Amino acid sequence: MEIKKVAFEKPVLNGEITVPGDKSISHRAVMLGSIAKGTTSISGFLDGEDCLRTIEIFRQLGVSIERNGTDVTVDSPGMDGWQQPADNLYAGNSGTTARLILGILAASRVTSVLTGDEYLSKRPMNRVALPLRSMGASIEGESDSSNLLPLTIKGGALTAIDYEMPIASAQIKSSILFAGLAADGETSVSEQTVSRDHTERMLEQFGVAIRKEGNKVSVKGGSVLSGTAVRVPGDISSAAFFMTAAAMVEGSSVTFKDVGLNPTRTGILDVLEAMGAKIDILEQSDGLGEPYGTVTISHNGLHATEISGELIPRLIDELPIIALLATQAQGVTVIRDAAELRVKETDRITAVTTELKKLGAQIEETEDGMIIHGPTALSGGVLSSYGDHRIGMMAGIAALVASGPISIEDPSCINISYPTFFNDLEKLAFPVDIQG
Ligand code: S3P
């Protein structure tokens, strides 16, 4: 097994970084560029493994996609011109690829088999397959319940639905809206708690008229998409690792350039502020869909907070690193209403609790969250990534506050969302010793 060992002697983080492109926005840019007729130019694309899977799938469907680093050009005949894929479509580890593409394939004219890696093959697909089937989609698995990949999708005519989501999930919302683009009638999705809205913003950029009423969003079937230019800002979920590091390590101050500031994603900034970190934000916008800006996070002491309710979907992917942060804060931090963490790339409640306990953290698992007592001195140790990029990065950041080296088992999963994570760690933290 591959192992990476990270050690520091009294580190301080200082400097400026530009984190790689937003994963959610990169996926959607390739998907909508492929559905649209014509050319879509994407800049700032995340060249991480998950988004590369999305590109590969659309290439198999006959869409021409050229990538030069973080610049991607999609040339599509439009959804009606896609070809029958010669092989299964492989989503790798990417839940976003699988769930969003299910909605797209259901509305297409092709028949395909969608597969995933060992982790993705255990993650629930019924959350999208059930509403899609109620639109008339033909999605079949190996068993009758067919909640798991591989799934066979026979594209065909769909009927619009008015769907109330049982959980706050942008993946479900997006999958249904994508299917709704080709359905007969107007498809609506309502959510009780607001989830990330990149799909809604990008649909408008591609020329689709969407209707919003409170927490309900609707698209009309037969909407025509035209290729466009998409600029992907830095991923705040990647920046969150070094934002947290800067907030934890005394004397640190880190600036993040061109990072996404979509309000449905900035829960991490609210938490850092509530816990006492100093935050400076210079917001910019190019008027193209997504707000972004320059953010500086500086250490300023840390105290506990409570994280629950509507805040959860705004920082769902940041909860592993927030748990580490809480081990260094004065008081008891409580995380509630986050049962969704159990069906991410791994069960993140069990994974975070197990791994942080190995370092001496006082952390308890609850059904829908964690309770963390701080501050605690952490020791070094050998931590597993569980093949989950965000657990692997949490382990890397833990080395900044641990008294000994941290070894990360299976660190390559970090390439899924942040291929330059260790470069940025070396750039910002001094002195650093990374082996393996
Ligand atoms: C994502 C939505 C979230 C998030 C995932 C990306 C998206 O999942 O955890 O990393 O791009 O739509 P859910 O929709 O399941 O909450």
Short mmCIF file of C-alpha atoms and ligand atoms in Angstrom, two decimals:
data_model
loop_
_atom_site.label_atom_id
_atom_site.label_comp_id
_atom_site.label_asym_id
_atom_site.label_seq_id
_atom_site.Cartn_x
_atom_site.Cartn_y
_atom_site.Cartn_z
CA MET A 1 0.00 0.00 0.00
CA GLU A 2 1.18 3.51 -0.83
CA ILE A 3 1.97 5.64 2.26
CA LYS A 4 2.81 9.34 2.58
CA LYS A 5 4.56 10.60 5.71
CA VAL A 6 4.14 14.25 6.66
CA ALA A 7 6.13 15.86 9.50
CA PHE A 8 6.63 19.43 10.73
CA GLU A 9 8.66 21.18 13.33
CA LYS A 10 6.70 24.15 14.68
CA PRO A 11 5.03 25.06 11.38
CA VAL A 12 3.51 28.41 10.45
CA LEU A 13 1.44 28.86 7.30
CA ASN A 14 1.98 31.98 5.27
CA GLY A 15 1.49 33.01 1.68
CA GLU A 16 -0.96 33.00 -1.19
CA ILE A 17 -2.39 30.09 -3.15
CA THR A 18 -4.87 29.56 -5.96
CA VAL A 19 -6.65 26.27 -5.34
CA PRO A 20 -7.74 24.11 -8.32
CA GLY A 21 -11.12 24.61 -9.98
CA ASP A 22 -14.43 23.81 -8.32
CA LYS A 23 -15.35 20.14 -8.72
CA SER A 24 -19.13 20.64 -8.83
CA ILE A 25 -18.90 23.43 -11.42
CA SER A 26 -16.33 21.56 -13.57
CA HIS A 27 -18.59 18.49 -13.82
CA ARG A 28 -21.61 20.62 -14.76
CA ALA A 29 -19.69 22.62 -17.38
CA VAL A 30 -18.75 19.42 -19.27
CA MET A 31 -22.25 17.97 -18.86
CA LEU A 32 -24.12 21.06 -20.07
CA GLY A 33 -21.50 21.68 -22.79
CA SER A 34 -22.20 18.14 -24.02
CA ILE A 35 -26.00 18.51 -23.89
CA ALA A 36 -25.75 21.85 -25.76
CA LYS A 37 -25.20 22.11 -29.47
CA GLY A 38 -22.01 23.92 -30.44
CA THR A 39 -18.83 24.88 -28.66
CA THR A 40 -18.31 25.46 -24.95
CA SER A 41 -14.99 26.81 -23.67
CA ILE A 42 -14.19 26.09 -20.06
CA SER A 43 -11.33 27.75 -18.18
CA GLY A 44 -10.12 26.82 -14.71
CA PHE A 45 -11.40 23.22 -15.10
CA LEU A 46 -10.47 20.84 -12.27
CA ASP A 47 -8.14 18.22 -13.73
CA GLY A 48 -8.87 15.84 -10.84
CA GLU A 49 -9.85 12.22 -11.38
CA ASP A 50 -13.61 12.64 -10.85
CA CYS A 51 -14.00 15.37 -13.45
CA LEU A 52 -11.79 13.49 -15.91
CA ARG A 53 -14.24 10.57 -15.61
CA THR A 54 -17.05 12.90 -16.65
CA ILE A 55 -15.06 14.00 -19.72
CA GLU A 56 -14.33 10.38 -20.65
CA ILE A 57 -18.01 9.40 -20.49
CA PHE A 58 -19.09 12.16 -22.86
CA ARG A 59 -16.27 11.29 -25.26
CA GLN A 60 -17.71 7.75 -25.36
CA LEU A 61 -21.05 9.29 -26.32
CA GLY A 62 -19.41 10.97 -29.32
CA VAL A 63 -18.82 14.46 -27.92
CA SER A 64 -15.48 15.96 -28.94
CA ILE A 65 -13.66 17.21 -25.83
CA GLU A 66 -10.16 18.68 -26.00
CA ARG A 67 -8.29 19.37 -22.77
CA ASN A 68 -5.16 21.42 -22.41
CA GLY A 69 -4.45 21.48 -18.68
CA THR A 70 -7.29 23.43 -17.12
CA ASP A 71 -8.65 24.69 -20.46
CA VAL A 72 -11.31 22.46 -21.95
CA THR A 73 -13.19 22.82 -25.23
CA VAL A 74 -16.38 20.83 -25.68
CA ASP A 75 -17.75 20.49 -29.22
CA SER A 76 -21.07 18.72 -29.25
CA PRO A 77 -23.64 17.81 -31.89
CA GLY A 78 -26.18 18.26 -29.07
CA MET A 79 -27.84 15.50 -27.08
CA ASP A 80 -29.81 14.19 -30.07
CA GLY A 81 -26.61 13.60 -31.98
CA TRP A 82 -24.91 11.40 -29.35
CA GLN A 83 -23.79 7.95 -30.41
CA GLN A 84 -24.38 4.60 -28.76
CA PRO A 85 -21.34 3.94 -26.48
CA ALA A 86 -19.26 0.89 -27.40
CA ASP A 87 -18.44 0.10 -23.76
CA ASN A 88 -19.80 0.57 -20.25
CA LEU A 89 -19.62 4.13 -18.93
CA TYR A 90 -17.30 4.19 -15.90
CA ALA A 91 -17.88 6.86 -13.24
CA GLY A 92 -14.92 5.73 -11.08
CA ASN A 93 -15.26 7.13 -7.54
CA SER A 94 -17.46 10.03 -8.57
CA GLY A 95 -20.95 10.20 -7.05
CA THR A 96 -21.65 13.49 -8.82
CA THR A 97 -20.79 11.96 -12.22
CA ALA A 98 -23.01 8.93 -11.59
CA ARG A 99 -26.05 10.68 -10.16
CA LEU A 100 -26.14 13.62 -12.56
CA ILE A 101 -25.45 11.46 -15.60
CA LEU A 102 -28.31 9.10 -14.67
CA GLY A 103 -30.73 12.00 -15.27
CA ILE A 104 -29.02 12.99 -18.50
CA LEU A 105 -28.85 9.45 -19.92
CA ALA A 106 -32.48 8.79 -19.00
CA ALA A 107 -33.47 11.70 -21.23
CA SER A 108 -31.12 10.79 -24.11
CA ARG A 109 -31.63 8.42 -27.03
CA VAL A 110 -28.87 6.00 -26.08
CA THR A 111 -28.80 2.80 -24.04
CA SER A 112 -25.85 2.50 -21.72
CA VAL A 113 -24.51 0.70 -18.66
CA LEU A 114 -23.14 2.90 -15.87
CA THR A 115 -20.51 1.42 -13.54
CA GLY A 116 -18.28 2.67 -10.71
CA ASP A 117 -15.36 1.68 -8.50
CA GLU A 118 -15.67 -0.47 -5.36
CA TYR A 119 -16.68 2.53 -3.20
CA LEU A 120 -19.17 4.10 -5.62
CA SER A 121 -20.74 0.69 -6.23
CA LYS A 122 -21.86 0.69 -2.58
CA ARG A 123 -23.44 4.17 -2.64
CA PRO A 124 -27.22 4.61 -3.00
CA MET A 125 -28.55 5.46 -6.45
CA ASN A 126 -32.27 5.14 -5.69
CA ARG A 127 -32.31 8.72 -4.47
CA VAL A 128 -32.15 9.68 -8.17
CA ALA A 129 -33.35 6.47 -9.83
CA LEU A 130 -36.74 6.51 -8.04
CA PRO A 131 -37.81 10.03 -9.09
CA LEU A 132 -36.38 9.42 -12.58
CA ARG A 133 -38.41 6.20 -12.87
CA SER A 134 -41.50 8.16 -11.87
CA MET A 135 -40.79 10.33 -14.94
CA GLY A 136 -40.88 7.13 -17.02
CA ALA A 137 -37.14 6.45 -17.13
CA SER A 138 -35.94 2.92 -17.73
CA ILE A 139 -33.16 2.32 -15.18
CA GLU A 140 -32.45 -1.28 -14.25
CA GLY A 141 -29.91 -2.90 -11.98
CA GLU A 142 -28.77 -6.40 -11.21
CA SER A 143 -31.38 -6.89 -8.48
CA ASP A 144 -34.99 -5.80 -8.26
CA SER A 145 -34.27 -3.02 -5.78
CA SER A 146 -31.49 -1.78 -8.13
CA ASN A 147 -30.21 0.84 -5.74
CA LEU A 148 -26.61 0.16 -6.75
CA LEU A 149 -24.39 0.41 -9.81
CA PRO A 150 -24.08 -1.09 -12.35
CA LEU A 151 -27.30 0.27 -13.82
CA THR A 152 -28.59 -0.03 -17.39
CA ILE A 153 -30.27 3.13 -18.64
CA LYS A 154 -32.47 3.05 -21.74
CA GLY A 155 -32.98 6.65 -22.79
CA GLY A 156 -36.51 7.53 -23.87
CA ALA A 157 -39.50 9.82 -23.58
CA LEU A 158 -40.02 11.29 -20.10
CA THR A 159 -42.92 13.05 -18.41
CA ALA A 160 -42.41 16.08 -16.18
CA ILE A 161 -42.80 15.70 -12.40
CA ASP A 162 -43.21 17.98 -9.43
CA TYR A 163 -40.76 16.50 -6.94
CA GLU A 164 -40.26 17.31 -3.28
CA MET A 165 -36.81 16.16 -2.21
CA PRO A 166 -36.72 14.15 1.02
CA ILE A 167 -33.11 15.25 1.65
CA ALA A 168 -31.13 18.37 0.78
CA SER A 169 -29.06 17.18 -2.16
CA ALA A 170 -27.84 19.13 -5.16
CA GLN A 171 -27.10 15.86 -6.90
CA ILE A 172 -30.75 14.79 -6.79
CA LYS A 173 -31.98 18.27 -7.74
CA SER A 174 -29.58 18.48 -10.69
CA SER A 175 -30.30 14.98 -11.97
CA ILE A 176 -34.05 15.65 -12.10
CA LEU A 177 -33.63 19.08 -13.68
CA PHE A 178 -31.34 17.62 -16.37
CA ALA A 179 -33.95 14.95 -17.14
CA GLY A 180 -36.59 17.69 -17.14
CA LEU A 181 -34.81 19.45 -20.02
CA ALA A 182 -36.14 16.76 -22.35
CA ALA A 183 -39.37 15.81 -20.55
CA ASP A 184 -42.89 16.52 -21.69
CA GLY A 185 -44.07 19.50 -19.59
CA GLU A 186 -42.50 21.54 -16.80
CA THR A 187 -40.42 19.69 -14.19
CA SER A 188 -40.17 21.17 -10.70
CA VAL A 189 -37.96 20.28 -7.74
CA SER A 190 -38.55 21.65 -4.23
CA GLU A 191 -36.08 21.48 -1.38
CA GLN A 192 -36.68 22.10 2.31
CA THR A 193 -33.12 23.27 2.89
CA VAL A 194 -31.21 25.05 0.15
CA SER A 195 -28.47 22.98 -1.51
CA ARG A 196 -25.75 24.25 -3.87
CA ASP A 197 -27.30 26.01 -6.88
CA HIS A 198 -24.57 25.65 -9.54
CA THR A 199 -26.92 23.78 -11.86
CA GLU A 200 -29.55 26.53 -11.80
CA ARG A 201 -26.95 29.24 -12.43
CA MET A 202 -25.28 27.34 -15.23
CA LEU A 203 -28.52 26.38 -16.96
CA GLU A 204 -29.23 30.11 -17.26
CA GLN A 205 -25.75 30.66 -18.68
CA PHE A 206 -26.53 28.07 -21.38
CA GLY A 207 -29.71 29.94 -22.28
CA VAL A 208 -32.33 27.92 -20.39
CA ALA A 209 -35.19 29.89 -18.85
CA ILE A 210 -35.63 28.48 -15.35
CA ARG A 211 -38.37 29.53 -12.95
CA LYS A 212 -37.69 30.00 -9.22
CA GLU A 213 -40.36 30.38 -6.58
CA GLY A 214 -39.05 30.19 -3.02
CA ASN A 215 -37.27 26.85 -2.69
CA LYS A 216 -38.82 25.46 -5.88
CA VAL A 217 -37.07 25.49 -9.25
CA SER A 218 -38.62 24.51 -12.58
CA VAL A 219 -37.44 23.86 -16.14
CA LYS A 220 -39.49 23.34 -19.27
CA GLY A 221 -39.02 20.28 -21.45
CA GLY A 222 -37.69 21.04 -24.91
CA SER A 223 -35.38 23.77 -23.62
CA VAL A 224 -32.59 24.39 -26.09
CA LEU A 225 -29.03 24.85 -24.80
CA SER A 226 -26.35 26.75 -26.71
CA GLY A 227 -22.61 26.37 -26.15
CA THR A 228 -21.04 29.16 -24.11
CA ALA A 229 -17.97 30.18 -22.07
CA VAL A 230 -17.66 28.97 -18.48
CA ARG A 231 -15.08 30.23 -16.03
CA VAL A 232 -14.61 27.86 -13.09
CA PRO A 233 -13.53 29.55 -9.83
CA GLY A 234 -11.29 27.85 -7.24
CA ASP A 235 -13.03 25.19 -5.15
CA ILE A 236 -13.87 26.52 -1.69
CA SER A 237 -14.14 22.89 -0.52
CA SER A 238 -10.43 22.46 -1.39
CA ALA A 239 -9.46 25.87 0.02
CA ALA A 240 -11.25 24.83 3.24
CA PHE A 241 -8.32 22.55 4.18
CA PHE A 242 -5.80 25.38 4.21
CA MET A 243 -8.34 27.90 5.56
CA THR A 244 -8.75 25.59 8.53
CA ALA A 245 -4.99 25.11 8.80
CA ALA A 246 -4.45 28.88 8.89
CA ALA A 247 -7.13 29.22 11.58
CA MET A 248 -5.55 26.44 13.69
CA VAL A 249 -1.85 27.27 13.60
CA GLU A 250 -0.69 30.27 15.61
CA GLY A 251 0.96 33.05 13.59
CA SER A 252 -0.57 31.85 10.28
CA SER A 253 -2.21 33.92 7.56
CA VAL A 254 -3.10 32.53 4.12
CA THR A 255 -4.63 34.27 1.11
CA PHE A 256 -6.79 32.37 -1.40
CA LYS A 257 -7.07 33.93 -4.85
CA ASP A 258 -10.09 33.53 -7.15
CA VAL A 259 -11.95 31.18 -4.84
CA GLY A 260 -15.67 30.50 -5.37
CA LEU A 261 -17.94 32.47 -3.04
CA ASN A 262 -21.33 31.09 -4.01
CA PRO A 263 -23.42 31.63 -0.84
CA THR A 264 -24.70 28.02 -1.02
CA ARG A 265 -21.08 26.91 -0.46
CA THR A 266 -19.63 29.40 2.04
CA GLY A 267 -20.73 27.72 5.28
CA ILE A 268 -17.03 27.13 6.10
CA LEU A 269 -16.47 30.90 6.28
CA ASP A 270 -19.42 31.27 8.67
CA VAL A 271 -17.98 28.54 10.90
CA LEU A 272 -14.45 29.95 10.86
CA GLU A 273 -15.83 33.34 11.81
CA ALA A 274 -18.04 31.88 14.56
CA MET A 275 -14.98 30.07 15.96
CA GLY A 276 -12.93 33.27 16.09
CA ALA A 277 -10.70 33.25 12.98
CA LYS A 278 -9.97 36.56 11.25
CA ILE A 279 -11.45 36.68 7.75
CA ASP A 280 -10.95 39.30 5.03
CA ILE A 281 -12.93 38.98 1.80
CA LEU A 282 -12.56 40.96 -1.40
CA GLU A 283 -15.47 39.85 -3.56
CA GLN A 284 -15.22 40.03 -7.34
CA SER A 285 -17.53 38.95 -10.11
CA ASP A 286 -17.28 38.68 -13.85
CA GLY A 287 -21.04 38.60 -14.16
CA LEU A 288 -20.83 35.04 -15.48
CA GLY A 289 -22.92 33.01 -13.08
CA GLU A 290 -20.65 32.37 -10.12
CA PRO A 291 -19.30 34.88 -7.58
CA TYR A 292 -15.66 34.54 -6.53
CA GLY A 293 -13.01 36.59 -4.79
CA THR A 294 -9.88 36.77 -2.68
CA VAL A 295 -10.11 35.55 0.90
CA THR A 296 -7.51 35.84 3.67
CA ILE A 297 -7.79 33.68 6.80
CA SER A 298 -5.61 34.48 9.81
CA HIS A 299 -5.19 32.73 13.14
CA ASN A 300 -6.89 34.56 15.98
CA GLY A 301 -7.60 31.96 18.70
CA LEU A 302 -10.36 29.35 18.40
CA HIS A 303 -13.49 28.52 20.36
CA ALA A 304 -16.18 25.86 19.95
CA THR A 305 -19.44 26.29 18.02
CA GLU A 306 -22.59 24.39 17.06
CA ILE A 307 -23.15 23.35 13.44
CA SER A 308 -26.61 22.14 12.41
CA GLY A 309 -29.76 22.77 10.36
CA GLU A 310 -29.60 24.95 7.24
CA LEU A 311 -25.86 25.40 7.59
CA ILE A 312 -25.17 21.70 6.94
CA PRO A 313 -25.71 21.59 3.13
CA ARG A 314 -23.59 24.77 2.84
CA LEU A 315 -20.55 22.94 4.26
CA ILE A 316 -21.37 19.24 3.93
CA ASP A 317 -17.99 18.36 2.34
CA GLU A 318 -16.09 20.44 4.90
CA LEU A 319 -17.27 18.56 8.00
CA PRO A 320 -14.23 16.21 8.20
CA ILE A 321 -11.80 19.14 8.31
CA ILE A 322 -14.11 21.10 10.64
CA ALA A 323 -13.99 18.15 13.06
CA LEU A 324 -10.19 18.40 13.12
CA LEU A 325 -10.47 22.16 13.66
CA ALA A 326 -12.78 21.57 16.62
CA THR A 327 -10.13 19.42 18.34
CA GLN A 328 -8.05 22.61 18.61
CA ALA A 329 -10.89 24.90 19.78
CA GLN A 330 -11.76 25.78 23.35
CA GLY A 331 -15.02 24.09 24.39
CA VAL A 332 -17.44 21.50 23.01
CA THR A 333 -18.28 21.62 19.30
CA VAL A 334 -21.49 19.84 18.31
CA ILE A 335 -22.26 18.80 14.71
CA ARG A 336 -25.87 17.68 14.13
CA ASP A 337 -28.27 17.00 11.20
CA ALA A 338 -25.43 15.60 9.09
CA ALA A 339 -26.51 11.96 8.61
CA GLU A 340 -25.75 12.40 4.88
CA LEU A 341 -22.07 12.10 5.82
CA ARG A 342 -22.67 8.38 6.24
CA VAL A 343 -23.27 7.90 2.49
CA LYS A 344 -20.38 9.95 1.10
CA GLU A 345 -17.23 8.40 -0.43
CA THR A 346 -17.02 6.53 2.88
CA ASP A 347 -19.02 6.80 6.12
CA ARG A 348 -17.37 10.07 7.09
CA ILE A 349 -18.76 10.14 10.63
CA THR A 350 -17.16 6.80 11.51
CA ALA A 351 -13.99 7.49 9.50
CA VAL A 352 -13.32 10.92 11.04
CA THR A 353 -14.08 9.75 14.58
CA THR A 354 -11.93 6.60 14.26
CA GLU A 355 -8.95 8.38 12.71
CA LEU A 356 -8.92 11.42 15.01
CA LYS A 357 -9.21 9.16 18.07
CA LYS A 358 -5.98 7.45 16.93
CA LEU A 359 -4.26 10.83 17.49
CA GLY A 360 -5.80 11.30 20.94
CA ALA A 361 -8.77 13.52 20.01
CA GLN A 362 -11.79 13.55 22.31
CA ILE A 363 -14.47 12.96 19.72
CA GLU A 364 -17.72 10.99 19.88
CA GLU A 365 -19.80 9.71 17.00
CA THR A 366 -23.56 10.35 17.05
CA GLU A 367 -26.16 9.07 14.62
CA ASP A 368 -26.15 12.32 12.62
CA GLY A 369 -22.92 14.02 13.60
CA MET A 370 -20.07 14.31 16.08
CA ILE A 371 -19.30 15.88 19.46
CA ILE A 372 -15.75 17.16 19.84
CA HIS A 373 -14.09 18.37 23.05
CA GLY A 374 -11.15 20.73 22.73
CA PRO A 375 -8.48 21.78 22.81
CA THR A 376 -6.53 18.52 22.78
CA ALA A 377 -2.87 17.95 22.02
CA LEU A 378 -2.71 15.48 19.11
CA SER A 379 0.02 12.91 18.63
CA GLY A 380 1.40 11.59 15.36
CA GLY A 381 0.15 8.30 13.93
CA VAL A 382 -0.76 6.21 10.90
CA LEU A 383 -4.12 7.25 9.45
CA SER A 384 -6.21 5.59 6.76
CA SER A 385 -7.79 7.63 3.98
CA TYR A 386 -10.49 4.97 3.40
CA GLY A 387 -9.94 5.82 -0.27
CA ASP A 388 -11.73 9.11 0.47
CA HIS A 389 -9.96 12.27 -0.70
CA ARG A 390 -11.36 14.46 2.07
CA ILE A 391 -10.31 12.04 4.82
CA GLY A 392 -6.83 11.82 3.27
CA MET A 393 -6.49 15.62 3.24
CA MET A 394 -7.78 15.90 6.80
CA ALA A 395 -4.94 13.57 7.80
CA GLY A 396 -2.39 15.73 5.94
CA ILE A 397 -3.59 18.89 7.72
CA ALA A 398 -3.60 17.07 11.09
CA ALA A 399 0.19 16.81 10.73
CA LEU A 400 0.33 20.61 11.23
CA VAL A 401 -0.95 20.33 14.80
CA ALA A 402 0.30 16.85 15.74
CA SER A 403 3.38 16.39 17.91
CA GLY A 404 4.79 13.66 15.63
CA PRO A 405 4.68 12.67 11.96
CA ILE A 406 1.42 11.52 10.34
CA SER A 407 1.51 8.71 7.80
CA ILE A 408 -1.41 8.58 5.38
CA GLU A 409 -2.34 5.21 3.93
CA ASP A 410 -3.60 5.31 0.34
CA PRO A 411 -3.01 9.07 -0.20
CA SER A 412 -3.47 8.92 -4.00
CA CYS A 413 -7.25 9.38 -3.61
CA ILE A 414 -6.44 13.06 -2.92
CA ASN A 415 -6.01 13.41 -6.72
CA ILE A 416 -9.79 13.15 -6.98
CA SER A 417 -10.35 16.78 -6.04
CA TYR A 418 -6.99 18.41 -5.21
CA PRO A 419 -4.09 16.98 -7.26
CA THR A 420 -1.73 19.77 -6.04
CA PHE A 421 -2.59 19.38 -2.33
CA PHE A 422 0.90 18.33 -1.20
CA ASN A 423 2.56 21.04 -3.35
CA ASP A 424 0.41 23.67 -1.66
CA LEU A 425 1.14 22.16 1.76
CA GLU A 426 4.87 22.48 1.04
CA LYS A 427 4.44 25.97 -0.37
CA LEU A 428 2.51 27.34 2.63
CA ALA A 429 3.84 25.49 5.65
CA PHE A 430 7.42 25.91 6.76
CA PRO A 431 9.32 23.76 7.49
CA VAL A 432 7.79 20.63 6.05
CA ASP A 433 9.07 17.11 5.46
CA ILE A 434 6.98 14.98 3.09
CA GLN A 435 8.12 11.51 2.07
CA GLY A 436 6.54 8.91 -0.20
C1 S3P B 1 -22.32 17.75 -5.01
C2 S3P B 1 -23.28 17.72 -4.04
C3 S3P B 1 -23.06 17.20 -2.68
C4 S3P B 1 -21.58 17.09 -2.36
C5 S3P B 1 -20.78 16.49 -3.48
C6 S3P B 1 -20.94 17.32 -4.75
C7 S3P B 1 -22.68 18.26 -6.35
O1 S3P B 1 -23.64 15.91 -2.59
O2 S3P B 1 -21.38 16.35 -1.18
O3 S3P B 1 -19.41 16.44 -3.14
O4 S3P B 1 -21.75 18.59 -7.14
O5 S3P B 1 -23.87 18.36 -6.64
P1 S3P B 1 -25.21 15.73 -2.27
O6 S3P B 1 -25.98 16.34 -3.35
O7 S3P B 1 -25.43 14.24 -2.21
O8 S3P B 1 -25.42 16.38 -0.93
#
